[in-house]
Every structure is written in C-alpha cells, then in structure tokens.
Amino acid sequence: MNRDGYSAPSGQSNPHRPSAATGTMWYQCADCGSRVSINKGEHIRCKECGHRVLYKERTKR
C-alpha cells in the first residue's frame, strides 16, 4: 500500500452514531417492562421494581 494515499483518522466521532460521551444507556426491565436509563458505573437494577434482568434496547437505524 502506498503511504501517500493514507490519511490518519481524525478522532472525531461518526456523525451517524450517537455520542457515548454521556455514558447513559437505555434498557427495558424484564419484569415490569419499564424503560430504565443507566449511567456508566451505575448498578444494573430497575428503578421501578428492583429487578436485575434488563434488556438493551435495539438501535433504530
């Protein structure tokens, strides 16, 4: 491969992907079905019923 055609990555995030700077992810409780937001480092537990099984929401493409 020719080095002249190479360009280093810019370090900017992909504009089509949401930024993970906040660290908040959305999950759905397996027991009560409520939508739960969990920040990075937070315990995996439903805020409504206390259940520990949460399903990650699918991306909307």
JSON list of N, CA and C in Angstrom, two decimals:
[
{"chain": "A", "resi": 1, "resn": "MET", "atom": "N", "xyz": [0.84, -1.19, 0.00]},
{"chain": "A", "resi": 1, "resn": "MET", "atom": "CA", "xyz": [0.00, 0.00, 0.00]},
{"chain": "A", "resi": 1, "resn": "MET", "atom": "C", "xyz": [0.88, 1.24, 0.00]},
{"chain": "A", "resi": 2, "resn": "ASN", "atom": "N", "xyz": [0.50, 2.21, -0.76]},
{"chain": "A", "resi": 2, "resn": "ASN", "atom": "CA", "xyz": [1.24, 3.45, -0.88]},
{"chain": "A", "resi": 2, "resn": "ASN", "atom": "C", "xyz": [0.96, 4.34, 0.33]},
{"chain": "A", "resi": 3, "resn": "ARG", "atom": "N", "xyz": [2.00, 4.87, 0.95]},
{"chain": "A", "resi": 3, "resn": "ARG", "atom": "CA", "xyz": [1.82, 5.73, 2.12]},
{"chain": "A", "resi": 3, "resn": "ARG", "atom": "C", "xyz": [1.26, 7.09, 1.76]},
{"chain": "A", "resi": 4, "resn": "ASP", "atom": "N", "xyz": [1.40, 7.52, 0.52]},
{"chain": "A", "resi": 4, "resn": "ASP", "atom": "CA", "xyz": [0.92, 8.85, 0.13]},
{"chain": "A", "resi": 4, "resn": "ASP", "atom": "C", "xyz": [-0.60, 8.93, 0.17]},
{"chain": "A", "resi": 5, "resn": "GLY", "atom": "N", "xyz": [-1.28, 7.82, -0.06]},
{"chain": "A", "resi": 5, "resn": "GLY", "atom": "CA", "xyz": [-2.74, 7.82, -0.07]},
{"chain": "A", "resi": 5, "resn": "GLY", "atom": "C", "xyz": [-3.36, 7.63, 1.30]},
{"chain": "A", "resi": 6, "resn": "TYR", "atom": "N", "xyz": [-2.52, 7.43, 2.32]},
{"chain": "A", "resi": 6, "resn": "TYR", "atom": "CA", "xyz": [-3.04, 7.17, 3.66]},
{"chain": "A", "resi": 6, "resn": "TYR", "atom": "C", "xyz": [-3.32, 8.48, 4.37]},
{"chain": "A", "resi": 7, "resn": "SER", "atom": "N", "xyz": [-4.46, 8.54, 5.05]},
{"chain": "A", "resi": 7, "resn": "SER", "atom": "CA", "xyz": [-4.75, 9.69, 5.91]},
{"chain": "A", "resi": 7, "resn": "SER", "atom": "C", "xyz": [-5.12, 9.16, 7.29]},
{"chain": "A", "resi": 8, "resn": "ALA", "atom": "N", "xyz": [-4.54, 9.74, 8.31]},
{"chain": "A", "resi": 8, "resn": "ALA", "atom": "CA", "xyz": [-4.76, 9.29, 9.68]},
{"chain": "A", "resi": 8, "resn": "ALA", "atom": "C", "xyz": [-6.19, 9.60, 10.11]},
{"chain": "A", "resi": 9, "resn": "PRO", "atom": "N", "xyz": [-6.77, 8.80, 10.99]},
{"chain": "A", "resi": 9, "resn": "PRO", "atom": "CA", "xyz": [-8.11, 9.09, 11.49]},
{"chain": "A", "resi": 9, "resn": "PRO", "atom": "C", "xyz": [-8.14, 10.42, 12.21]},
{"chain": "A", "resi": 10, "resn": "SER", "atom": "N", "xyz": [-9.25, 11.14, 12.07]},
{"chain": "A", "resi": 10, "resn": "SER", "atom": "CA", "xyz": [-9.33, 12.49, 12.63]},
{"chain": "A", "resi": 10, "resn": "SER", "atom": "C", "xyz": [-9.65, 12.50, 14.11]},
{"chain": "A", "resi": 11, "resn": "GLY", "atom": "N", "xyz": [-10.17, 11.40, 14.67]},
{"chain": "A", "resi": 11, "resn": "GLY", "atom": "CA", "xyz": [-10.51, 11.38, 16.08]},
{"chain": "A", "resi": 11, "resn": "GLY", "atom": "C", "xyz": [-11.92, 11.87, 16.36]},
{"chain": "A", "resi": 12, "resn": "GLN", "atom": "N", "xyz": [-12.59, 12.38, 15.34]},
{"chain": "A", "resi": 12, "resn": "GLN", "atom": "CA", "xyz": [-13.97, 12.83, 15.52]},
{"chain": "A", "resi": 12, "resn": "GLN", "atom": "C", "xyz": [-14.88, 11.62, 15.46]},
{"chain": "A", "resi": 13, "resn": "SER", "atom": "N", "xyz": [-15.98, 11.70, 16.22]},
{"chain": "A", "resi": 13, "resn": "SER", "atom": "CA", "xyz": [-16.92, 10.58, 16.23]},
{"chain": "A", "resi": 13, "resn": "SER", "atom": "C", "xyz": [-17.72, 10.54, 14.94]},
{"chain": "A", "resi": 14, "resn": "ASN", "atom": "N", "xyz": [-18.29, 9.39, 14.68]},
{"chain": "A", "resi": 14, "resn": "ASN", "atom": "CA", "xyz": [-19.11, 9.18, 13.49]},
{"chain": "A", "resi": 14, "resn": "ASN", "atom": "C", "xyz": [-20.39, 10.01, 13.63]},
{"chain": "A", "resi": 15, "resn": "PRO", "atom": "N", "xyz": [-20.75, 10.85, 12.66]},
{"chain": "A", "resi": 15, "resn": "PRO", "atom": "CA", "xyz": [-21.95, 11.68, 12.79]},
{"chain": "A", "resi": 15, "resn": "PRO", "atom": "C", "xyz": [-23.24, 10.87, 12.76]},
{"chain": "A", "resi": 16, "resn": "HIS", "atom": "N", "xyz": [-23.19, 9.63, 12.28]},
{"chain": "A", "resi": 16, "resn": "HIS", "atom": "CA", "xyz": [-24.40, 8.81, 12.21]},
{"chain": "A", "resi": 16, "resn": "HIS", "atom": "C", "xyz": [-24.63, 8.02, 13.50]},
{"chain": "A", "resi": 17, "resn": "ARG", "atom": "N", "xyz": [-23.65, 8.01, 14.38]},
{"chain": "A", "resi": 17, "resn": "ARG", "atom": "CA", "xyz": [-23.77, 7.26, 15.62]},
{"chain": "A", "resi": 17, "resn": "ARG", "atom": "C", "xyz": [-23.91, 8.22, 16.78]},
{"chain": "A", "resi": 18, "resn": "PRO", "atom": "N", "xyz": [-24.82, 7.97, 17.73]},
{"chain": "A", "resi": 18, "resn": "PRO", "atom": "CA", "xyz": [-24.95, 8.88, 18.87]},
{"chain": "A", "resi": 18, "resn": "PRO", "atom": "C", "xyz": [-23.70, 8.85, 19.73]},
{"chain": "A", "resi": 19, "resn": "SER", "atom": "N", "xyz": [-23.38, 9.98, 20.30]},
{"chain": "A", "resi": 19, "resn": "SER", "atom": "CA", "xyz": [-22.19, 10.09, 21.12]},
{"chain": "A", "resi": 19, "resn": "SER", "atom": "C", "xyz": [-22.37, 9.38, 22.45]},
{"chain": "A", "resi": 20, "resn": "ALA", "atom": "N", "xyz": [-21.36, 8.67, 22.87]},
{"chain": "A", "resi": 20, "resn": "ALA", "atom": "CA", "xyz": [-21.42, 7.97, 24.15]},
{"chain": "A", "resi": 20, "resn": "ALA", "atom": "C", "xyz": [-20.73, 8.79, 25.24]},
{"chain": "A", "resi": 21, "resn": "ALA", "atom": "N", "xyz": [-20.61, 10.11, 25.03]},
{"chain": "A", "resi": 21, "resn": "ALA", "atom": "CA", "xyz": [-19.93, 10.96, 26.00]},
{"chain": "A", "resi": 21, "resn": "ALA", "atom": "C", "xyz": [-20.70, 11.01, 27.31]},
{"chain": "A", "resi": 22, "resn": "THR", "atom": "N", "xyz": [-22.01, 10.93, 27.26]},
{"chain": "A", "resi": 22, "resn": "THR", "atom": "CA", "xyz": [-22.80, 10.98, 28.48]},
{"chain": "A", "resi": 22, "resn": "THR", "atom": "C", "xyz": [-22.74, 9.67, 29.23]},
{"chain": "A", "resi": 23, "resn": "GLY", "atom": "N", "xyz": [-22.57, 8.56, 28.54]},
{"chain": "A", "resi": 23, "resn": "GLY", "atom": "CA", "xyz": [-22.48, 7.27, 29.19]},
{"chain": "A", "resi": 23, "resn": "GLY", "atom": "C", "xyz": [-23.82, 6.70, 29.58]},
{"chain": "A", "resi": 24, "resn": "THR", "atom": "N", "xyz": [-24.92, 7.31, 29.17]},
{"chain": "A", "resi": 24, "resn": "THR", "atom": "CA", "xyz": [-26.25, 6.83, 29.52]},
{"chain": "A", "resi": 24, "resn": "THR", "atom": "C", "xyz": [-26.76, 5.87, 28.46]},
{"chain": "A", "resi": 25, "resn": "MET", "atom": "N", "xyz": [-27.22, 4.71, 28.91]},
{"chain": "A", "resi": 25, "resn": "MET", "atom": "CA", "xyz": [-27.80, 3.71, 28.02]},
{"chain": "A", "resi": 25, "resn": "MET", "atom": "C", "xyz": [-29.22, 3.43, 28.48]},
{"chain": "A", "resi": 26, "resn": "TRP", "atom": "N", "xyz": [-30.07, 3.07, 27.53]},
{"chain": "A", "resi": 26, "resn": "TRP", "atom": "CA", "xyz": [-31.46, 2.77, 27.85]},
{"chain": "A", "resi": 26, "resn": "TRP", "atom": "C", "xyz": [-31.69, 1.27, 27.78]},
{"chain": "A", "resi": 27, "resn": "TYR", "atom": "N", "xyz": [-32.39, 0.75, 28.77]},
{"chain": "A", "resi": 27, "resn": "TYR", "atom": "CA", "xyz": [-32.70, -0.67, 28.88]},
{"chain": "A", "resi": 27, "resn": "TYR", "atom": "C", "xyz": [-34.19, -0.84, 29.18]},
{"chain": "A", "resi": 28, "resn": "GLN", "atom": "N", "xyz": [-34.69, -2.05, 29.02]},
{"chain": "A", "resi": 28, "resn": "GLN", "atom": "CA", "xyz": [-36.07, -2.37, 29.35]},
{"chain": "A", "resi": 28, "resn": "GLN", "atom": "C", "xyz": [-36.05, -3.47, 30.40]},
{"chain": "A", "resi": 29, "resn": "CYS", "atom": "N", "xyz": [-36.83, -3.28, 31.47]},
{"chain": "A", "resi": 29, "resn": "CYS", "atom": "CA", "xyz": [-36.88, -4.25, 32.56]},
{"chain": "A", "resi": 29, "resn": "CYS", "atom": "C", "xyz": [-37.59, -5.51, 32.09]},
{"chain": "A", "resi": 30, "resn": "ALA", "atom": "N", "xyz": [-37.04, -6.67, 32.45]},
{"chain": "A", "resi": 30, "resn": "ALA", "atom": "CA", "xyz": [-37.64, -7.95, 32.06]},
{"chain": "A", "resi": 30, "resn": "ALA", "atom": "C", "xyz": [-38.86, -8.28, 32.90]},
{"chain": "A", "resi": 31, "resn": "ASP", "atom": "N", "xyz": [-38.99, -7.68, 34.08]},
{"chain": "A", "resi": 31, "resn": "ASP", "atom": "CA", "xyz": [-40.10, -7.99, 34.97]},
{"chain": "A", "resi": 31, "resn": "ASP", "atom": "C", "xyz": [-41.30, -7.07, 34.76]},
{"chain": "A", "resi": 32, "resn": "CYS", "atom": "N", "xyz": [-41.09, -5.75, 34.89]},
{"chain": "A", "resi": 32, "resn": "CYS", "atom": "CA", "xyz": [-42.22, -4.82, 34.80]},
{"chain": "A", "resi": 32, "resn": "CYS", "atom": "C", "xyz": [-42.33, -4.13, 33.44]},
{"chain": "A", "resi": 33, "resn": "GLY", "atom": "N", "xyz": [-41.29, -4.22, 32.59]},
{"chain": "A", "resi": 33, "resn": "GLY", "atom": "CA", "xyz": [-41.35, -3.66, 31.25]},
{"chain": "A", "resi": 33, "resn": "GLY", "atom": "C", "xyz": [-41.09, -2.17, 31.17]},
{"chain": "A", "resi": 34, "resn": "SER", "atom": "N", "xyz": [-40.70, -1.53, 32.27]},
{"chain": "A", "resi": 34, "resn": "SER", "atom": "CA", "xyz": [-40.46, -0.09, 32.23]},
{"chain": "A", "resi": 34, "resn": "SER", "atom": "C", "xyz": [-39.12, 0.21, 31.56]},
{"chain": "A", "resi": 35, "resn": "ARG", "atom": "N", "xyz": [-39.01, 1.42, 31.02]},
{"chain": "A", "resi": 35, "resn": "ARG", "atom": "CA", "xyz": [-37.80, 1.88, 30.35]},
{"chain": "A", "resi": 35, "resn": "ARG", "atom": "C", "xyz": [-36.88, 2.49, 31.40]},
{"chain": "A", "resi": 36, "resn": "VAL", "atom": "N", "xyz": [-35.64, 2.00, 31.46]},
{"chain": "A", "resi": 36, "resn": "VAL", "atom": "CA", "xyz": [-34.71, 2.39, 32.51]},
{"chain": "A", "resi": 36, "resn": "VAL", "atom": "C", "xyz": [-33.45, 2.97, 31.88]},
{"chain": "A", "resi": 37, "resn": "SER", "atom": "N", "xyz": [-32.99, 4.12, 32.38]},
{"chain": "A", "resi": 37, "resn": "SER", "atom": "CA", "xyz": [-31.72, 4.68, 31.93]},
{"chain": "A", "resi": 37, "resn": "SER", "atom": "C", "xyz": [-30.66, 4.37, 32.99]},
{"chain": "A", "resi": 38, "resn": "ILE", "atom": "N", "xyz": [-29.51, 3.93, 32.52]},
{"chain": "A", "resi": 38, "resn": "ILE", "atom": "CA", "xyz": [-28.43, 3.57, 33.43]},
{"chain": "A", "resi": 38, "resn": "ILE", "atom": "C", "xyz": [-27.17, 4.28, 32.95]},
{"chain": "A", "resi": 39, "resn": "ASN", "atom": "N", "xyz": [-26.53, 4.98, 33.88]},
{"chain": "A", "resi": 39, "resn": "ASN", "atom": "CA", "xyz": [-25.28, 5.67, 33.58]},
{"chain": "A", "resi": 39, "resn": "ASN", "atom": "C", "xyz": [-24.11, 4.73, 33.77]},
{"chain": "A", "resi": 40, "resn": "LYS", "atom": "N", "xyz": [-22.98, 5.12, 33.22]},
{"chain": "A", "resi": 40, "resn": "LYS", "atom": "CA", "xyz": [-21.77, 4.30, 33.32]},
{"chain": "A", "resi": 40, "resn": "LYS", "atom": "C", "xyz": [-21.37, 4.17, 34.79]},
{"chain": "A", "resi": 41, "resn": "GLY", "atom": "N", "xyz": [-21.12, 2.93, 35.21]},
{"chain": "A", "resi": 41, "resn": "GLY", "atom": "CA", "xyz": [-20.70, 2.67, 36.58]},
{"chain": "A", "resi": 41, "resn": "GLY", "atom": "C", "xyz": [-21.84, 2.47, 37.56]},
{"chain": "A", "resi": 42, "resn": "GLU", "atom": "N", "xyz": [-23.06, 2.66, 37.11]},
{"chain": "A", "resi": 42, "resn": "GLU", "atom": "CA", "xyz": [-24.24, 2.51, 37.97]},
{"chain": "A", "resi": 42, "resn": "GLU", "atom": "C", "xyz": [-24.63, 1.03, 38.05]},
{"chain": "A", "resi": 43, "resn": "HIS", "atom": "N", "xyz": [-25.27, 0.64, 39.14]},
{"chain": "A", "resi": 43, "resn": "HIS", "atom": "CA", "xyz": [-25.70, -0.75, 39.32]},
{"chain": "A", "resi": 43, "resn": "HIS", "atom": "C", "xyz": [-26.82, -1.10, 38.34]},
{"chain": "A", "resi": 44, "resn": "ILE", "atom": "N", "xyz": [-26.79, -2.33, 37.85]},
{"chain": "A", "resi": 44, "resn": "ILE", "atom": "CA", "xyz": [-27.80, -2.81, 36.91]},
{"chain": "A", "resi": 44, "resn": "ILE", "atom": "C", "xyz": [-29.01, -3.25, 37.72]},
{"chain": "A", "resi": 45, "resn": "ARG", "atom": "N", "xyz": [-30.00, -2.37, 37.82]},
{"chain": "A", "resi": 45, "resn": "ARG", "atom": "CA", "xyz": [-31.20, -2.65, 38.59]},
{"chain": "A", "resi": 45, "resn": "ARG", "atom": "C", "xyz": [-32.31, -1.72, 38.12]},
{"chain": "A", "resi": 46, "resn": "CYS", "atom": "N", "xyz": [-33.52, -2.27, 38.00]},
{"chain": "A", "resi": 46, "resn": "CYS", "atom": "CA", "xyz": [-34.68, -1.47, 37.59]},
{"chain": "A", "resi": 46, "resn": "CYS", "atom": "C", "xyz": [-35.01, -0.48, 38.70]},
{"chain": "A", "resi": 47, "resn": "LYS", "atom": "N", "xyz": [-35.26, 0.76, 38.33]},
{"chain": "A", "resi": 47, "resn": "LYS", "atom": "CA", "xyz": [-35.58, 1.79, 39.32]},
{"chain": "A", "resi": 47, "resn": "LYS", "atom": "C", "xyz": [-37.03, 1.70, 39.80]},
{"chain": "A", "resi": 48, "resn": "GLU", "atom": "N", "xyz": [-37.86, 0.97, 39.07]},
{"chain": "A", "resi": 48, "resn": "GLU", "atom": "CA", "xyz": [-39.27, 0.83, 39.44]},
{"chain": "A", "resi": 48, "resn": "GLU", "atom": "C", "xyz": [-39.50, -0.36, 40.38]},
{"chain": "A", "resi": 49, "resn": "CYS", "atom": "N", "xyz": [-39.02, -1.55, 39.99]},
{"chain": "A", "resi": 49, "resn": "CYS", "atom": "CA", "xyz": [-39.33, -2.76, 40.76]},
{"chain": "A", "resi": 49, "resn": "CYS", "atom": "C", "xyz": [-38.11, -3.41, 41.41]},
{"chain": "A", "resi": 50, "resn": "GLY", "atom": "N", "xyz": [-36.89, -2.97, 41.06]},
{"chain": "A", "resi": 50, "resn": "GLY", "atom": "CA", "xyz": [-35.69, -3.54, 41.66]},
{"chain": "A", "resi": 50, "resn": "GLY", "atom": "C", "xyz": [-35.18, -4.80, 40.99]},
{"chain": "A", "resi": 51, "resn": "HIS", "atom": "N", "xyz": [-35.83, -5.22, 39.92]},
{"chain": "A", "resi": 51, "resn": "HIS", "atom": "CA", "xyz": [-35.42, -6.44, 39.20]},
{"chain": "A", "resi": 51, "resn": "HIS", "atom": "C", "xyz": [-34.06, -6.21, 38.55]},
{"chain": "A", "resi": 52, "resn": "ARG", "atom": "N", "xyz": [-33.24, -7.26, 38.46]},
{"chain": "A", "resi": 52, "resn": "ARG", "atom": "CA", "xyz": [-31.88, -7.11, 37.94]},
{"chain": "A", "resi": 52, "resn": "ARG", "atom": "C", "xyz": [-31.69, -7.57, 36.51]},
{"chain": "A", "resi": 53, "resn": "VAL", "atom": "N", "xyz": [-32.72, -8.07, 35.86]},
{"chain": "A", "resi": 53, "resn": "VAL", "atom": "CA", "xyz": [-32.59, -8.51, 34.46]},
{"chain": "A", "resi": 53, "resn": "VAL", "atom": "C", "xyz": [-33.13, -7.40, 33.57]},
{"chain": "A", "resi": 54, "resn": "LEU", "atom": "N", "xyz": [-32.23, -6.79, 32.79]},
{"chain": "A", "resi": 54, "resn": "LEU", "atom": "CA", "xyz": [-32.60, -5.69, 31.89]},
{"chain": "A", "resi": 54, "resn": "LEU", "atom": "C", "xyz": [-32.15, -6.05, 30.48]},
{"chain": "A", "resi": 55, "resn": "TYR", "atom": "N", "xyz": [-32.97, -5.70, 29.52]},
{"chain": "A", "resi": 55, "resn": "TYR", "atom": "CA", "xyz": [-32.66, -5.94, 28.11]},
{"chain": "A", "resi": 55, "resn": "TYR", "atom": "C", "xyz": [-32.26, -4.63, 27.46]},
{"chain": "A", "resi": 56, "resn": "LYS", "atom": "N", "xyz": [-31.18, -4.66, 26.70]},
{"chain": "A", "resi": 56, "resn": "LYS", "atom": "CA", "xyz": [-30.72, -3.46, 25.99]},
{"chain": "A", "resi": 56, "resn": "LYS", "atom": "C", "xyz": [-31.66, -3.19, 24.83]},
{"chain": "A", "resi": 57, "resn": "GLU", "atom": "N", "xyz": [-32.06, -1.92, 24.67]},
{"chain": "A", "resi": 57, "resn": "GLU", "atom": "CA", "xyz": [-32.95, -1.57, 23.57]},
{"chain": "A", "resi": 57, "resn": "GLU", "atom": "C", "xyz": [-32.20, -1.67, 22.25]},
{"chain": "A", "resi": 58, "resn": "ARG", "atom": "N", "xyz": [-32.91, -2.04, 21.22]},
{"chain": "A", "resi": 58, "resn": "ARG", "atom": "CA", "xyz": [-32.30, -2.15, 19.89]},
{"chain": "A", "resi": 58, "resn": "ARG", "atom": "C", "xyz": [-32.12, -0.76, 19.31]},
{"chain": "A", "resi": 59, "resn": "THR", "atom": "N", "xyz": [-31.12, -0.65, 18.45]},
{"chain": "A", "resi": 59, "resn": "THR", "atom": "CA", "xyz": [-30.88, 0.63, 17.78]},
{"chain": "A", "resi": 59, "resn": "THR", "atom": "C", "xyz": [-31.93, 0.85, 16.71]},
{"chain": "A", "resi": 60, "resn": "LYS", "atom": "N", "xyz": [-32.22, 2.11, 16.45]},
{"chain": "A", "resi": 60, "resn": "LYS", "atom": "CA", "xyz": [-33.21, 2.46, 15.42]},
{"chain": "A", "resi": 60, "resn": "LYS", "atom": "C", "xyz": [-32.45, 3.03, 14.23]},
{"chain": "A", "resi": 61, "resn": "ARG", "atom": "N", "xyz": [-32.24, 2.19, 13.22]},
{"chain": "A", "resi": 61, "resn": "ARG", "atom": "CA", "xyz": [-31.48, 2.62, 12.04]},
{"chain": "A", "resi": 61, "resn": "ARG", "atom": "C", "xyz": [-32.40, 3.08, 10.96]}
]
